[in-house]
């Protein structure tokens, strides 16, 4: 009787929630489990998967060559994150303090490029940065430089592409946190004798730090994995963790190793999100775009 | 007494919305002045102009004899207690209270000393390390007051500081605030829409309505001698009659209301002028026989026991309900009987009206509920 009642009560929930659950199950949970399983399998000589439990793949991850790539990738992701913060914060701050119409326009400016394939937009950067590219031609014509600069296929070019691709992920959580900031607190600070700069460092910055953290997670993690950015703008000179994973699934035909790498990346992500919620961040604020 | 704040011909527009209309008044040093009025009448805006968060569209504001027009809030010797408290949620109570002194680069030891002093002043010793989220509403309010007072401002501005507290706590805080103000001798400018609060706490009250300063005076003056119908209605309870001056004798007026004739003391009225007469419920009297100078009858509708007194409702011929307060145990005419009403002529307050059309409205309003519409006049 009781069970029946409880079932009846939760039935509407089940009906509405379950399609989503099934969807998530098919698209996310099952592939994830599959990746997890093959990360403990081994590569057959022909490039297939041999299902025999082994930790060998995880052992290989610590090799010196790989460690170098992790280091480089983390460095690139770090710079991408820091540069994104410095570009996004003033923008988000300005947006949050604008009139409603201006806000909408700025928001569209951030989001609309999103609707275009990022590969196409990165190709755009290629034509700008190349030796025969727009920027070099411009600088040469203006006689600022004599020789074309070597900008494309460098690590800074990769960082630039990363920042460009991931900027909205930084702007949106920052905007959300700045917009939420109670203006009365800034008035209170001013009332108590704080100049604008002091109000910023004592009130605005600490109270919007969850937004900075959220944006950093949203930028840092993809920056480790977006192999196509380094493919296009790094020309294969810069290896990211993402390239490493892609290569295992592609050229090396070593799916188990690629799977193990992916699992480690997922665990790192989960740890960062956990830290984020521990310091008071909200999962909802991460769920942008 | 010398004025601490001088507000002269101040106007404030938000776009086309004229929210503060040519307001001028002075606030004395050490005074507890309350701005009282219904919601939306421009109290907060006036306060924010003194604090420096808003700029007057025109007019001048002086604090301590100095024009503050082009001074930022952080340059003014004025501090604010916000209605929402506005405590810094990421700082401890200690750091919240110390904030103003830190901004002024006061030495650490002195800050510590003064914070401790403030905490004992608002009776929050031992709360230094707590976060604002761990405090009750009343405690947060005290922190907000301590945080403002530690700067030893010339003027403390308080915008409905007790609005969010429950009745009992509010009464208690009213007394504490008044005590604090007396002890420190700091000028308080207090905003409220609660007339009772204004009457109990203030040295003087500035009654505002629709952006206009209606009357400025001591609680006594405001209560006993309202200068406008609005003030009579808004402060306490009153029966307000509209009447025409029939006859001006020496010292007394004979007045005609829609339902009969009444008498009041002359207060610079001329014949045929339209006036409002305000009589407090406790000043209105029953009489079996007609009293000289009065011809005002009604039917007793009900007697309601309200604690120590009885509230009687009498319906006039035009359907209008008049309120009388009698001490419990007094002789009262029975319900449904016809009774004569009168008052001692010095108990009626006569207010000049700008109207010429008589009997458009005679009303009898409780507190301040209906004024939003009336401010349109
Ligand atoms: N920032 C603002 N922009 C536009 N109108 C405002 C603003 N602040 C207040 N007002 C308007 O000014 C009037 C007076 O407001 P306020 O001073 O807050 O009244 P009170 O404090 O007496 O309730 C109201 O009609 C309000 O809508
Ligand atoms: Mg207000």
XYZ file of C-alpha atoms and ligand atoms in Angstrom:
694
model
C 0.000 0.000 0.000
C 2.628 2.445 1.093
C 4.913 1.456 -1.725
C 2.110 1.898 -4.202
C 1.406 5.362 -2.917
C 4.990 6.330 -3.102
C 5.171 5.046 -6.646
C 2.076 7.035 -7.548
C 3.600 10.148 -6.067
C 6.867 9.809 -7.919
C 5.258 8.733 -11.182
C 4.958 12.240 -12.659
C 8.597 12.831 -11.826
C 9.614 9.573 -13.417
C 7.683 10.314 -16.573
C 9.154 13.772 -16.974
C 12.675 13.025 -15.898
C 13.232 9.615 -17.412
C 13.499 10.632 -21.094
C 16.322 12.934 -20.107
C 17.876 10.198 -18.010
C 17.681 7.716 -20.859
C 19.214 10.255 -23.180
C 22.071 10.944 -20.769
C 22.534 7.225 -20.230
C 22.884 6.508 -23.944
C 25.011 9.499 -24.839
C 27.218 9.895 -21.822
C 27.135 7.123 -19.260
C 27.491 4.141 -21.604
C 30.391 5.593 -23.638
C 32.089 6.613 -20.412
C 31.829 3.127 -18.989
C 33.160 1.798 -22.264
C 36.151 4.123 -22.091
C 36.744 3.104 -18.501
C 36.628 -0.599 -19.417
C 39.013 -0.385 -22.352
C 41.441 1.704 -20.332
C 42.145 -1.544 -18.463
C 42.430 -3.608 -21.660
C 45.435 -3.864 -23.951
C 46.208 -3.201 -27.579
C 46.261 -6.190 -29.873
C 49.134 -6.251 -32.423
C 46.686 -5.365 -35.180
C 45.544 -2.239 -33.340
C 42.371 -3.758 -31.894
C 41.414 -4.192 -28.247
C 42.234 -7.266 -26.228
C 40.068 -7.610 -23.157
C 42.372 -8.801 -20.432
C 42.598 -6.759 -17.254
C 45.829 -4.795 -16.969
C 47.126 -1.580 -15.389
C 49.830 -1.321 -18.021
C 48.216 1.684 -19.760
C 48.167 3.735 -16.595
C 51.786 2.779 -15.988
C 52.796 4.114 -19.410
C 51.242 7.504 -18.670
C 54.130 8.364 -16.381
C 56.828 8.054 -19.046
C 59.234 10.966 -19.416
C 58.059 11.880 -22.918
C 54.493 12.123 -21.799
C 55.329 14.106 -18.692
C 56.953 16.720 -20.908
C 53.792 16.975 -22.971
C 51.608 17.264 -19.855
C 53.829 20.035 -18.604
C 53.648 21.935 -21.868
C 49.905 21.431 -22.137
C 49.293 22.552 -18.574
C 51.454 25.623 -19.144
C 49.484 26.558 -22.253
C 46.184 25.995 -20.435
C 47.448 28.090 -17.536
C 48.418 31.037 -19.705
C 45.179 30.723 -21.624
C 43.252 30.901 -18.358
C 45.167 33.853 -16.954
C 44.972 35.862 -20.167
C 41.255 35.065 -20.469
C 40.637 36.377 -16.951
C 42.370 39.668 -17.718
C 40.459 40.128 -20.962
C 37.095 38.923 -19.687
C 36.879 40.639 -16.323
C 36.741 44.230 -17.590
C 34.389 43.149 -20.349
C 32.036 41.292 -18.002
C 32.232 44.140 -15.493
C 31.282 46.647 -18.128
C 28.496 44.428 -19.402
C 27.023 43.927 -15.912
C 26.974 47.682 -15.343
C 25.402 48.572 -18.685
C 21.815 49.379 -19.540
C 19.555 46.520 -20.518
C 19.787 47.061 -24.287
C 23.548 47.462 -24.227
C 23.807 44.315 -22.155
C 21.823 42.350 -24.714
C 23.990 43.631 -27.545
C 27.216 42.785 -25.734
C 25.832 39.379 -24.808
C 25.017 38.711 -28.457
C 28.533 39.772 -29.441
C 29.847 37.113 -27.107
C 27.454 34.360 -28.066
C 26.853 34.747 -31.805
C 30.388 33.729 -32.872
C 29.704 30.598 -30.843
C 27.125 29.556 -33.390
C 29.777 29.384 -36.105
C 31.968 26.329 -36.178
C 35.131 27.075 -34.229
C 37.281 25.373 -36.869
C 36.170 27.900 -39.451
C 36.900 30.765 -37.083
C 40.345 29.356 -36.340
C 41.064 29.178 -40.071
C 40.334 32.879 -40.022
C 43.149 33.366 -37.548
C 45.419 31.383 -39.851
C 44.889 33.915 -42.640
C 45.557 36.717 -40.200
C 48.709 35.320 -38.600
C 50.433 33.603 -41.554
C 53.717 34.860 -43.102
C 51.665 36.077 -46.050
C 48.812 36.893 -43.716
C 46.817 40.046 -43.144
C 48.729 41.184 -40.076
C 52.188 40.737 -41.593
C 51.163 42.487 -44.807
C 49.760 45.363 -42.837
C 52.905 45.773 -40.726
C 55.142 45.491 -43.797
C 53.089 48.061 -45.722
C 53.320 50.420 -42.802
C 57.093 49.842 -42.769
C 57.022 48.824 -39.158
C 58.791 45.572 -39.965
C 61.051 44.551 -42.847
C 60.772 40.783 -42.626
C 57.452 38.995 -42.048
C 57.106 37.876 -38.442
C 56.866 34.212 -37.714
C 53.617 34.128 -35.782
C 51.705 31.149 -37.042
C 52.663 27.680 -35.811
C 54.081 28.964 -32.544
C 53.006 28.334 -28.959
C 51.750 31.923 -28.498
C 49.552 31.371 -31.560
C 48.068 28.320 -29.862
C 47.457 30.312 -26.666
C 45.851 33.042 -28.727
C 43.571 30.548 -30.465
C 42.658 28.976 -27.133
C 41.795 32.328 -25.581
C 39.762 33.236 -28.617
C 37.839 29.965 -28.653
C 37.262 29.760 -24.917
C 36.625 33.419 -24.077
C 32.827 33.074 -23.727
C 33.325 30.345 -21.127
C 35.180 32.872 -19.025
C 32.969 35.872 -19.731
C 29.646 34.238 -18.932
C 30.360 32.974 -15.396
C 32.177 36.214 -14.623
C 29.236 38.220 -15.854
C 26.849 36.094 -13.791
C 28.834 36.667 -10.606
C 29.400 40.383 -11.157
C 25.776 40.924 -12.025
C 24.711 39.181 -8.823
C 26.905 41.434 -6.688
C 24.758 43.542 -4.369
C 25.359 47.183 -5.357
C 24.520 48.256 -1.801
C 27.807 46.650 -0.717
C 29.749 48.946 -3.032
C 27.801 51.910 -1.717
C 28.534 50.772 1.823
C 32.251 50.559 1.034
C 32.225 54.006 -0.513
C 30.221 55.319 2.411
C 32.877 53.988 4.785
C 35.609 55.853 2.980
C 36.816 53.372 0.362
C 37.983 54.843 -2.931
C 36.920 52.950 -6.046
C 40.116 50.940 -6.248
C 39.750 49.855 -2.619
C 36.107 48.940 -3.126
C 37.204 46.783 -6.011
C 39.882 44.873 -4.121
C 37.989 44.624 -0.831
C 34.490 43.919 -2.092
C 34.057 43.316 -5.812
C 36.978 41.004 -6.403
C 36.516 38.705 -3.380
C 32.793 38.440 -3.947
C 33.159 37.626 -7.637
C 35.974 35.115 -7.106
C 33.558 32.171 -7.478
C 32.933 33.465 -10.999
C 36.660 33.649 -11.652
C 37.073 30.116 -10.385
C 34.125 28.826 -12.398
C 35.424 30.510 -15.551
C 38.915 29.155 -14.900
C 37.636 25.586 -14.745
C 35.588 26.135 -17.874
C 38.662 27.412 -19.725
C 41.486 25.399 -18.208
C 40.070 21.922 -18.812
C 39.143 22.394 -22.494
C 42.491 24.119 -23.038
C 44.159 20.841 -22.111
C 42.115 18.993 -24.670
C 41.357 21.190 -27.677
C 43.766 19.422 -30.032
C 42.353 21.093 -33.127
C 43.588 24.481 -31.931
C 47.135 23.244 -31.704
C 46.699 21.334 -35.002
C 45.611 24.471 -36.829
C 47.624 27.220 -35.201
C 50.500 25.207 -33.738
C 51.089 23.198 -36.900
C 51.983 20.090 -34.936
C 54.813 21.857 -33.110
C 52.829 22.035 -29.911
C 51.492 18.850 -28.363
C 48.626 19.070 -25.923
C 47.143 16.311 -23.803
C 44.301 16.478 -26.285
C 46.668 15.757 -29.176
C 48.115 12.869 -27.267
C 44.699 11.330 -26.759
C 43.662 11.949 -30.325
C 46.848 10.334 -31.614
C 46.223 7.180 -29.600
C 42.801 6.787 -31.116
C 43.994 7.826 -34.583
C 47.515 7.287 -35.799
C 48.817 4.975 -33.085
C 45.700 2.856 -32.986
C 46.182 2.376 -29.267
C 42.695 2.853 -27.888
C 43.382 1.459 -24.416
C 46.160 3.985 -23.827
C 44.012 6.815 -25.167
C 41.201 5.664 -22.902
C 43.490 5.663 -19.858
C 44.601 9.216 -20.668
C 40.992 10.305 -21.025
C 40.067 8.777 -17.698
C 42.879 10.642 -15.956
C 41.743 13.899 -17.527
C 38.174 13.264 -16.386
C 39.358 12.558 -12.845
C 41.377 15.792 -12.783
C 38.280 17.663 -13.945
C 36.127 16.096 -11.264
C 38.663 16.982 -8.587
C 38.711 20.614 -9.742
C 34.921 20.790 -9.738
C 34.884 19.243 -6.285
C 37.296 21.902 -5.019
C 35.121 24.530 -6.666
C 31.973 23.400 -4.877
C 33.937 23.005 -1.620
C 34.875 26.693 -1.650
C 31.257 27.636 -2.157
C 30.841 27.616 -5.937
C 27.585 26.437 -7.453
C 27.413 23.748 -10.126
C 24.707 25.776 -11.872
C 27.144 28.615 -12.480
C 29.366 26.225 -14.384
C 26.560 25.127 -16.666
C 26.953 27.924 -19.188
C 26.297 27.735 -22.936
C 21.605 75.742 17.849
C 23.727 75.620 14.762
C 22.615 73.655 11.729
C 24.600 70.533 10.894
C 22.852 69.799 7.611
C 21.314 72.518 5.468
C 19.176 71.466 2.549
C 18.217 74.355 0.306
C 15.759 74.223 -2.583
C 16.722 70.688 -3.484
C 15.015 69.052 -6.446
C 15.565 65.597 -7.815
C 14.338 64.277 -11.121
C 14.674 60.733 -12.410
C 14.089 61.424 -16.076
C 10.726 63.172 -16.070
C 9.833 61.829 -12.657
C 10.045 64.700 -10.156
C 10.613 62.815 -6.901
C 11.925 65.518 -4.554
C 10.236 68.889 -4.966
C 11.989 72.019 -3.830
C 12.733 70.745 -0.366
C 14.443 73.044 2.133
C 15.170 72.404 5.783
C 17.944 72.414 8.342
C 18.975 69.718 10.741
C 20.575 70.865 13.972
C 23.757 69.551 15.513
C 22.997 66.618 17.794
C 19.416 66.393 16.682
C 17.391 63.254 16.025
C 15.445 64.180 12.923
C 13.064 61.777 11.261
C 11.855 61.934 7.695
C 8.415 60.412 7.728
C 6.074 59.686 4.859
C 4.388 56.975 2.843
C 6.430 54.717 0.622
C 7.607 56.394 -2.574
C 7.472 59.944 -1.202
C 11.187 60.570 -1.702
C 12.644 59.910 1.753
C 15.328 57.518 0.593
C 16.219 59.763 -2.319
C 16.694 62.716 0.034
C 18.834 60.620 2.355
C 20.927 59.326 -0.541
C 21.556 62.879 -1.675
C 22.930 63.723 1.769
C 25.124 60.597 1.675
C 26.336 61.391 -1.836
C 24.944 58.356 -3.676
C 22.641 60.595 -5.682
C 23.195 64.099 -6.928
C 20.474 66.723 -6.551
C 19.212 67.933 -9.922
C 19.474 71.384 -8.378
C 19.700 72.968 -4.970
C 22.459 72.727 -2.396
C 23.318 70.530 0.543
C 25.671 71.679 3.277
C 27.111 69.406 5.937
C 28.829 71.127 8.835
C 28.640 74.398 6.931
C 30.464 72.983 3.933
C 28.922 72.478 0.504
C 29.220 68.795 -0.312
C 27.827 68.933 -3.854
C 31.000 67.806 -5.573
C 32.198 65.442 -2.875
C 32.165 61.688 -3.324
C 30.492 59.593 -0.620
C 33.930 58.549 0.664
C 34.870 62.192 1.137
C 31.858 63.094 3.295
C 31.764 63.079 7.079
C 28.528 61.173 6.910
C 27.814 57.478 7.357
C 24.832 55.387 6.432
C 23.027 52.452 7.993
C 21.380 50.661 5.098
C 17.982 49.059 5.316
C 19.399 45.815 3.926
C 22.329 46.150 6.392
C 24.776 45.703 3.473
C 27.313 43.915 5.666
C 30.252 42.496 3.746
C 29.366 38.802 3.643
C 32.965 37.661 3.186
C 34.350 39.574 6.148
C 34.118 38.766 9.836
C 32.175 41.028 12.162
C 35.491 42.460 13.325
C 36.603 43.263 9.782
C 33.222 44.682 8.894
C 33.333 47.111 11.779
C 37.019 47.899 11.238
C 36.545 48.606 7.523
C 36.125 52.371 7.746
C 39.180 52.808 9.966
C 41.278 50.556 7.722
C 40.380 52.757 4.790
C 41.588 55.739 6.800
C 44.847 53.903 7.554
C 44.336 54.095 11.298
C 46.941 52.142 13.300
C 46.150 48.505 14.041
C 46.154 48.911 17.826
C 43.800 51.845 17.676
C 41.466 49.969 15.327
C 41.388 47.077 17.748
C 40.621 49.349 20.645
C 37.836 51.151 18.832
C 36.242 48.004 17.441
C 36.154 46.552 20.943
C 34.605 49.751 22.204
C 31.972 49.651 19.442
C 31.151 46.005 20.067
C 30.459 46.757 23.697
C 28.437 49.811 22.729
C 26.093 47.671 20.614
C 26.335 44.757 23.057
C 27.961 42.287 20.716
C 31.096 41.423 22.694
C 32.554 38.099 21.615
C 31.133 38.217 18.090
C 34.400 39.365 16.447
C 35.125 36.154 14.579
C 31.620 35.391 13.369
C 30.494 35.896 9.808
C 27.435 38.048 9.028
C 25.513 34.975 7.873
C 25.763 33.589 11.396
C 23.908 36.520 12.945
C 20.217 37.204 13.462
C 18.544 40.224 11.876
C 18.784 42.285 15.045
C 22.454 41.451 15.499
C 23.239 42.329 11.884
C 21.525 45.645 12.445
C 23.748 46.341 15.430
C 26.838 45.501 13.409
C 25.687 47.865 10.673
C 25.268 50.618 13.260
C 28.649 49.910 14.849
C 30.324 49.849 11.433
C 28.950 53.303 10.683
C 29.461 54.863 14.125
C 33.082 53.770 14.498
C 33.994 56.473 11.962
C 32.623 59.138 14.319
C 30.617 60.783 11.551
C 29.112 64.224 11.908
C 25.822 62.803 10.743
C 24.473 59.269 10.794
C 21.878 58.467 8.150
C 19.518 55.580 8.826
C 17.153 54.330 6.129
C 14.336 52.352 7.733
C 16.934 50.511 9.792
C 14.358 48.546 11.756
C 12.045 47.759 8.874
C 13.041 44.114 8.623
C 12.745 43.321 12.323
C 9.729 41.901 14.097
C 7.618 44.177 16.247
C 9.077 43.303 19.629
C 12.669 43.618 18.505
C 11.821 46.820 16.697
C 10.458 48.413 19.877
C 13.569 47.355 21.762
C 15.906 48.663 19.061
C 14.016 51.974 18.954
C 14.871 52.528 22.589
C 18.474 51.435 22.108
C 18.989 53.668 19.104
C 17.601 56.646 20.952
C 19.847 55.887 23.918
C 22.875 55.596 21.624
C 22.097 58.860 19.919
C 21.753 60.711 23.211
C 24.944 59.196 24.570
C 27.048 59.997 21.504
C 25.407 63.300 20.650
C 25.694 62.552 16.931
C 23.143 64.037 14.544
C 20.792 61.285 13.377
C 18.727 61.534 10.211
C 16.265 58.718 10.381
C 13.898 57.548 7.649
C 10.726 55.656 8.374
C 7.177 55.257 7.146
C 6.042 54.256 10.635
C 4.478 57.279 12.328
C 4.553 55.708 15.751
C 8.282 55.106 15.454
C 8.767 58.697 14.349
C 6.716 60.075 17.236
C 8.541 58.094 19.929
C 12.114 58.610 18.753
C 12.443 62.005 17.148
C 13.362 65.471 18.312
C 11.753 66.753 15.142
C 9.858 65.149 12.297
C 9.865 66.132 8.647
C 6.662 64.829 7.110
C 6.999 64.218 3.388
C 4.367 63.456 0.810
C 4.799 63.101 -2.927
C 8.249 64.695 -2.865
C 7.030 67.697 -0.890
C 7.999 68.581 2.656
C 4.546 68.931 4.216
C 5.525 69.952 7.708
C 8.565 70.091 9.930
C 8.134 70.210 13.669
C 8.397 68.479 17.027
C 6.289 65.334 17.470
C 3.967 67.426 19.617
C 3.471 70.089 16.979
C 2.988 67.530 14.240
C 0.419 65.647 16.286
C -1.432 68.547 17.855
C -1.150 71.132 15.107
C -1.050 69.425 11.733
C -0.734 72.018 9.015
C -2.356 69.997 6.277
C -5.015 67.387 5.856
C -2.322 64.963 4.830
C -0.393 65.389 8.061
C -3.562 65.151 10.156
C -4.459 61.889 8.484
C -1.002 60.397 8.384
C -0.020 61.076 11.980
C -2.155 59.126 14.372
C -5.840 58.701 13.814
C -8.150 61.507 13.027
C -11.628 62.412 11.886
C -11.294 64.912 9.096
C -14.311 67.008 8.065
C -14.474 69.317 5.130
C -16.378 72.496 5.936
C -17.184 76.024 4.855
C -16.652 78.950 7.186
C -20.143 80.352 7.860
C -19.356 82.989 10.385
C -16.248 84.421 11.939
C -16.849 85.601 15.497
C -14.116 86.812 17.739
C -11.996 83.775 18.500
C -14.467 81.235 17.154
C -15.670 79.937 13.827
C -19.047 78.633 12.917
C -18.593 76.026 10.232
C -20.958 74.113 8.001
C -20.134 70.531 7.073
C -22.204 68.377 4.756
C -24.094 66.916 7.687
C -24.369 69.811 10.138
C -22.802 72.806 11.807
C -19.805 72.732 14.107
C -17.530 75.135 15.972
C -13.776 75.591 16.136
C -11.238 78.174 17.243
C -10.469 80.810 14.660
C -7.135 80.361 12.990
C -6.869 83.148 10.440
C -9.909 82.009 8.497
C -12.134 84.177 6.375
C -15.800 83.820 5.681
C -16.788 81.274 3.034
C -13.349 79.751 3.006
C -13.203 75.969 2.595
C -11.265 74.297 5.380
C -10.552 70.873 6.822
C -11.252 70.229 10.467
C -9.349 67.451 12.154
C -10.537 65.995 15.447
C -8.759 63.118 17.180
C -11.011 60.190 18.170
C -10.226 60.779 21.852
C -11.362 64.406 21.588
C -14.732 63.737 20.008
C -17.620 63.640 22.508
C -21.096 62.137 22.817
C -23.984 64.196 24.121
C -27.649 63.402 24.690
C -28.675 67.002 24.158
C -27.507 69.330 21.475
C -24.451 71.338 22.516
C -24.282 75.015 21.698
C -22.573 75.661 18.396
C -23.008 72.101 17.200
C -25.616 70.399 15.142
C -24.062 67.088 14.241
C -25.970 63.847 14.761
C -25.378 60.234 13.849
C -26.430 56.696 14.605
C -24.257 54.620 16.915
C -23.108 51.646 14.886
C -20.953 49.723 17.364
C -18.683 49.789 20.383
C -15.485 47.807 20.139
C -13.352 47.013 23.153
C -9.714 47.705 22.348
C -7.826 46.922 25.523
C -7.962 49.922 27.802
C -10.388 51.923 25.722
C -13.550 51.547 23.701
C -13.693 52.472 20.069
C -17.163 53.683 19.029
C -18.283 54.111 15.465
C -21.003 56.630 14.674
C -22.531 56.853 11.206
C -23.441 60.348 10.002
C -26.409 61.073 7.769
C -24.288 60.974 4.633
C -23.095 57.485 5.541
C -19.817 58.662 6.871
C -18.271 56.824 9.815
C -16.788 58.809 12.668
C -14.510 57.274 15.295
C -14.534 58.034 19.011
C -12.233 56.606 21.666
C -13.666 56.411 25.188
C -12.089 55.050 28.326
C -13.416 51.618 29.206
C -16.248 51.992 31.707
C -17.514 55.350 30.419
C -21.209 55.903 29.786
C -21.978 55.213 26.183
C -25.130 55.721 24.147
C -26.652 52.365 23.182
C -26.072 50.887 19.752
C -28.615 52.018 17.133
C -29.533 55.143 19.119
C -29.214 58.600 17.664
C -26.568 60.728 19.332
C -25.214 64.258 19.191
C -21.522 64.777 18.596
C -19.379 67.728 19.645
C -15.896 68.749 20.721
C -14.243 71.428 22.784
C -13.463 74.061 20.206
C -9.750 74.139 21.029
C -9.528 70.417 20.234
C -10.346 70.860 16.585
C -7.502 71.728 14.246
C -8.520 73.884 11.315
C -6.491 73.562 8.139
C -6.757 75.804 5.138
C -7.517 73.975 1.935
C -6.699 75.139 -1.512
C -10.028 73.831 -2.699
C -13.144 75.794 -3.559
C -15.559 73.036 -4.273
C -17.162 71.913 -1.091
C -18.366 68.451 -0.132
C -16.461 66.723 -2.846
C -15.046 64.559 -0.167
C -15.349 64.218 3.508
C -13.378 61.414 4.862
C -12.039 59.700 7.784
C -8.936 57.704 7.281
C -6.926 55.527 9.576
C -3.250 55.697 8.927
C -1.494 56.264 5.706
C -2.880 53.620 3.421
C -4.625 55.677 0.795
C -2.211 58.408 0.045
C -0.561 57.100 -3.056
C -3.568 58.271 -5.064
C -3.941 61.524 -3.265
C -0.421 62.725 -3.950
C -1.473 63.230 -7.546
C -3.343 66.370 -6.506
N 17.215 55.055 -9.180
C 15.955 55.448 -9.475
N 15.568 55.602 -10.760
C 14.317 56.001 -11.050
N 13.364 56.279 -10.150
C 13.684 56.128 -8.849
C 14.982 55.712 -8.450
N 15.015 55.657 -7.095
C 13.784 56.018 -6.679
N 12.978 56.315 -7.722
C 11.586 56.782 -7.644
O 11.553 57.921 -6.837
C 10.417 57.925 -5.998
C 10.837 58.106 -4.570
O 11.541 56.987 -4.150
P 12.186 56.833 -2.713
O 13.002 58.030 -2.415
O 12.873 55.522 -2.671
O 10.905 56.817 -1.790
P 10.754 56.375 -0.265
O 12.099 56.079 0.295
O 10.084 57.521 0.387
O 9.880 55.179 -0.272
C 9.675 56.640 -6.282
O 8.608 56.921 -7.130
C 10.696 55.777 -6.956
O 10.074 54.924 -7.882
Mg 12.800 54.223 1.058
